[in-house]
Amino acid sequence: MEQEMEKVSIVVPVYNSEQYLVRCIDSLRNQSYGNLEIILVDDGSQDSSFSLCCQAAQTDSRIKVIHQENGGAARARNRGILEASGKWLMLIDADDYIHQDMAGDLLKAAHEEDAQGVICGFSRVYGDGTKEEIHALQQKWSGDLHRFSEEMLLPLYRNLLLRTQSNTLYDLSLIQKHKLAYPGGFSINEDIWFCVRYLSLCRRIVCIPGSYLYYWQNQGGDSQISRYHPEGVESCFLLLKAMNHLMKKADSSPAVRNEMENEMLFHICGFAGHIYYRANRSPRECLDSIRQLTERKEFRR
């Protein structure tokens, strides 16, 4: 089959991930689709992660290890994308793992529908025995960018399927052509931003049923969204700009634009709340920050 000749590059940013890393790497090595390039980008880990990456590379020639000084997951992903040589790209986090048929099934869907982007479902999995939380479609969907905006943009966003870059298959040549890269200076929302910006470049998109990504949930409430990010509100405006760009390219209807802008408003307000609840600031400083936010032209509109 034609797709069996096409290499899929899988980029994994690694930082102090020794507890979960072997599980992640094993899930990649054991894919039913074998024409893979696995790029592990160690981002200055201080535990045994780099050593584990090197050990894995010694036993599997498809694994490439890159070591760099700590600069954050976005910078590590950008480095991995630059080093990738495949036709297709997947972006997986080191504490997550994937179904053995994920690469093959997403690639098959891309060929069947002549699509540049393929989106699948994911499951939140918990180490404390809590039942996994599945976010997935029940049936296949495909169409051009306009149809995607009208029929799938809001449902996918609300079902969290646009909230991660790891449940999507990307055409690497499209990323290279448009020089798409993660924005610097952000540690939150950059994954949603990348996914939205990429989808705006696609001619056709396909969404397949089923859950293929196992999204590991940190224990004790220690997750990205639960931490205070000083750049959180600003990252929301970056995402708003990307979402508006997608809807403009897709010629989205006024109804879709209105609903999505309401979603973006809710998103911005959620991170604004972090200023009060999670920042070490006085009530007066928090109030001043909120007032400045409400004066921004993007917010007022």
PDB file of N, CA, C and O in Angstrom, residues 138-167:
ATOM      1  N   GLN A 138     -18.249   9.510  17.653  1.00  0.00           N
ATOM      2  CA  GLN A 138     -18.893   8.221  17.437  1.00  0.00           C
ATOM      3  C   GLN A 138     -18.844   7.782  15.981  1.00  0.00           C
ATOM      4  O   GLN A 138     -19.018   6.604  15.686  1.00  0.00           O
ATOM      5  N   GLN A 139     -18.621   8.719  15.074  1.00  0.00           N
ATOM      6  CA  GLN A 139     -18.577   8.363  13.661  1.00  0.00           C
ATOM      7  C   GLN A 139     -17.597   9.258  12.918  1.00  0.00           C
ATOM      8  O   GLN A 139     -17.239  10.346  13.391  1.00  0.00           O
ATOM      9  N   LYS A 140     -17.181   8.792  11.768  1.00  0.00           N
ATOM     10  CA  LYS A 140     -16.194   9.505  10.964  1.00  0.00           C
ATOM     11  C   LYS A 140     -16.808  10.738  10.318  1.00  0.00           C
ATOM     12  O   LYS A 140     -17.987  10.738   9.936  1.00  0.00           O
ATOM     13  N   TRP A 141     -15.997  11.770  10.187  1.00  0.00           N
ATOM     14  CA  TRP A 141     -16.408  12.997   9.489  1.00  0.00           C
ATOM     15  C   TRP A 141     -15.249  13.456   8.622  1.00  0.00           C
ATOM     16  O   TRP A 141     -14.081  13.350   9.005  1.00  0.00           O
ATOM     17  N   SER A 142     -15.546  14.010   7.442  1.00  0.00           N
ATOM     18  CA  SER A 142     -14.502  14.608   6.607  1.00  0.00           C
ATOM     19  C   SER A 142     -15.112  15.745   5.795  1.00  0.00           C
ATOM     20  O   SER A 142     -16.311  15.747   5.495  1.00  0.00           O
ATOM     21  N   GLY A 143     -14.284  16.695   5.441  1.00  0.00           N
ATOM     22  CA  GLY A 143     -14.758  17.814   4.646  1.00  0.00           C
ATOM     23  C   GLY A 143     -13.691  18.879   4.482  1.00  0.00           C
ATOM     24  O   GLY A 143     -12.585  18.769   5.019  1.00  0.00           O
ATOM     25  N   ASP A 144     -14.018  19.939   3.722  1.00  0.00           N
ATOM     26  CA  ASP A 144     -13.065  21.026   3.526  1.00  0.00           C
ATOM     27  C   ASP A 144     -13.091  21.959   4.741  1.00  0.00           C
ATOM     28  O   ASP A 144     -13.844  21.740   5.699  1.00  0.00           O
ATOM     29  N   LEU A 145     -12.262  23.006   4.696  1.00  0.00           N
ATOM     30  CA  LEU A 145     -12.117  23.881   5.861  1.00  0.00           C
ATOM     31  C   LEU A 145     -13.416  24.605   6.203  1.00  0.00           C
ATOM     32  O   LEU A 145     -13.745  24.782   7.383  1.00  0.00           O
ATOM     33  N   HIS A 146     -14.174  25.013   5.195  1.00  0.00           N
ATOM     34  CA  HIS A 146     -15.440  25.707   5.482  1.00  0.00           C
ATOM     35  C   HIS A 146     -16.421  24.780   6.197  1.00  0.00           C
ATOM     36  O   HIS A 146     -17.014  25.155   7.218  1.00  0.00           O
ATOM     37  N   ARG A 147     -16.584  23.568   5.678  1.00  0.00           N
ATOM     38  CA  ARG A 147     -17.482  22.617   6.337  1.00  0.00           C
ATOM     39  C   ARG A 147     -17.001  22.297   7.745  1.00  0.00           C
ATOM     40  O   ARG A 147     -17.802  22.139   8.663  1.00  0.00           O
ATOM     41  N   PHE A 148     -15.688  22.191   7.896  1.00  0.00           N
ATOM     42  CA  PHE A 148     -15.135  21.924   9.225  1.00  0.00           C
ATOM     43  C   PHE A 148     -15.537  23.020  10.206  1.00  0.00           C
ATOM     44  O   PHE A 148     -15.954  22.747  11.335  1.00  0.00           O
ATOM     45  N   SER A 149     -15.420  24.261   9.783  1.00  0.00           N
ATOM     46  CA  SER A 149     -15.766  25.372  10.675  1.00  0.00           C
ATOM     47  C   SER A 149     -17.256  25.374  11.024  1.00  0.00           C
ATOM     48  O   SER A 149     -17.634  25.685  12.152  1.00  0.00           O
ATOM     49  N   GLU A 150     -18.092  24.995  10.055  1.00  0.00           N
ATOM     50  CA  GLU A 150     -19.537  25.035  10.278  1.00  0.00           C
ATOM     51  C   GLU A 150     -20.038  23.844  11.097  1.00  0.00           C
ATOM     52  O   GLU A 150     -20.971  23.985  11.893  1.00  0.00           O
ATOM     53  N   GLU A 151     -19.421  22.687  10.902  1.00  0.00           N
ATOM     54  CA  GLU A 151     -19.970  21.462  11.487  1.00  0.00           C
ATOM     55  C   GLU A 151     -19.161  20.896  12.646  1.00  0.00           C
ATOM     56  O   GLU A 151     -19.717  20.201  13.503  1.00  0.00           O
ATOM     57  N   MET A 152     -17.842  21.164  12.694  1.00  0.00           N
ATOM     58  CA  MET A 152     -16.997  20.468  13.661  1.00  0.00           C
ATOM     59  C   MET A 152     -16.218  21.368  14.604  1.00  0.00           C
ATOM     60  O   MET A 152     -15.806  20.918  15.683  1.00  0.00           O
ATOM     61  N   LEU A 153     -15.974  22.597  14.247  1.00  0.00           N
ATOM     62  CA  LEU A 153     -15.116  23.465  15.057  1.00  0.00           C
ATOM     63  C   LEU A 153     -15.612  23.597  16.489  1.00  0.00           C
ATOM     64  O   LEU A 153     -14.865  23.344  17.450  1.00  0.00           O
ATOM     65  N   LEU A 154     -16.863  23.968  16.662  1.00  0.00           N
ATOM     66  CA  LEU A 154     -17.409  24.140  18.010  1.00  0.00           C
ATOM     67  C   LEU A 154     -17.552  22.820  18.757  1.00  0.00           C
ATOM     68  O   LEU A 154     -17.147  22.721  19.926  1.00  0.00           O
ATOM     69  N   PRO A 155     -18.116  21.767  18.141  1.00  0.00           N
ATOM     70  CA  PRO A 155     -18.204  20.488  18.862  1.00  0.00           C
ATOM     71  C   PRO A 155     -16.850  19.957  19.316  1.00  0.00           C
ATOM     72  O   PRO A 155     -16.714  19.459  20.439  1.00  0.00           O
ATOM     73  N   LEU A 156     -15.837  20.059  18.462  1.00  0.00           N
ATOM     74  CA  LEU A 156     -14.514  19.569  18.834  1.00  0.00           C
ATOM     75  C   LEU A 156     -13.906  20.406  19.954  1.00  0.00           C
ATOM     76  O   LEU A 156     -13.288  19.876  20.876  1.00  0.00           O
ATOM     77  N   TYR A 157     -14.071  21.708  19.859  1.00  0.00           N
ATOM     78  CA  TYR A 157     -13.531  22.580  20.900  1.00  0.00           C
ATOM     79  C   TYR A 157     -14.192  22.299  22.245  1.00  0.00           C
ATOM     80  O   TYR A 157     -13.522  22.173  23.269  1.00  0.00           O
ATOM     81  N   ARG A 158     -15.505  22.158  22.228  1.00  0.00           N
ATOM     82  CA  ARG A 158     -16.237  21.936  23.480  1.00  0.00           C
ATOM     83  C   ARG A 158     -15.993  20.552  24.057  1.00  0.00           C
ATOM     84  O   ARG A 158     -16.104  20.354  25.272  1.00  0.00           O
ATOM     85  N   ASN A 159     -15.650  19.597  23.201  1.00  0.00           N
ATOM     86  CA  ASN A 159     -15.346  18.248  23.676  1.00  0.00           C
ATOM     87  C   ASN A 159     -13.855  18.060  23.944  1.00  0.00           C
ATOM     88  O   ASN A 159     -13.379  16.934  24.088  1.00  0.00           O
ATOM     89  N   LEU A 160     -13.116  19.183  23.968  1.00  0.00           N
ATOM     90  CA  LEU A 160     -11.686  19.225  24.299  1.00  0.00           C
ATOM     91  C   LEU A 160     -10.791  18.612  23.234  1.00  0.00           C
ATOM     92  O   LEU A 160      -9.593  18.475  23.448  1.00  0.00           O
ATOM     93  N   LEU A 161     -11.339  18.270  22.078  1.00  0.00           N
ATOM     94  CA  LEU A 161     -10.541  17.595  21.054  1.00  0.00           C
ATOM     95  C   LEU A 161      -9.654  18.549  20.262  1.00  0.00           C
ATOM     96  O   LEU A 161      -8.845  18.100  19.450  1.00  0.00           O
ATOM     97  N   LEU A 162      -9.785  19.855  20.519  1.00  0.00           N
ATOM     98  CA  LEU A 162      -8.862  20.819  19.941  1.00  0.00           C
ATOM     99  C   LEU A 162      -7.940  21.403  21.006  1.00  0.00           C
ATOM    100  O   LEU A 162      -7.235  22.382  20.746  1.00  0.00           O
ATOM    101  N   ARG A 163      -7.937  20.816  22.189  1.00  0.00           N
ATOM    102  CA  ARG A 163      -7.171  21.369  23.312  1.00  0.00           C
ATOM    103  C   ARG A 163      -5.784  20.756  23.465  1.00  0.00           C
ATOM    104  O   ARG A 163      -5.080  21.035  24.424  1.00  0.00           O
ATOM    105  N   THR A 164      -5.395  19.895  22.563  1.00  0.00           N
ATOM    106  CA  THR A 164      -4.079  19.285  22.592  1.00  0.00           C
ATOM    107  C   THR A 164      -3.586  19.075  21.175  1.00  0.00           C
ATOM    108  O   THR A 164      -4.390  18.907  20.255  1.00  0.00           O
ATOM    109  N   GLN A 165      -2.274  19.101  20.995  1.00  0.00           N
ATOM    110  CA  GLN A 165      -1.721  18.820  19.675  1.00  0.00           C
ATOM    111  C   GLN A 165      -1.496  17.331  19.452  1.00  0.00           C
ATOM    112  O   GLN A 165      -1.174  16.901  18.344  1.00  0.00           O
ATOM    113  N   SER A 166      -1.687  16.520  20.494  1.00  0.00           N
ATOM    114  CA  SER A 166      -1.233  15.126  20.438  1.00  0.00           C
ATOM    115  C   SER A 166      -2.237  14.152  19.830  1.00  0.00           C
ATOM    116  O   SER A 166      -1.906  12.973  19.652  1.00  0.00           O
ATOM    117  N   ASN A 167      -3.441  14.589  19.511  1.00  0.00           N
ATOM    118  CA  ASN A 167      -4.429  13.686  18.910  1.00  0.00           C
ATOM    119  C   ASN A 167      -4.629  13.975  17.421  1.00  0.00           C
ATOM    120  O   ASN A 167      -5.672  13.680  16.850  1.00  0.00           O
TER     121      ASN A 167
END
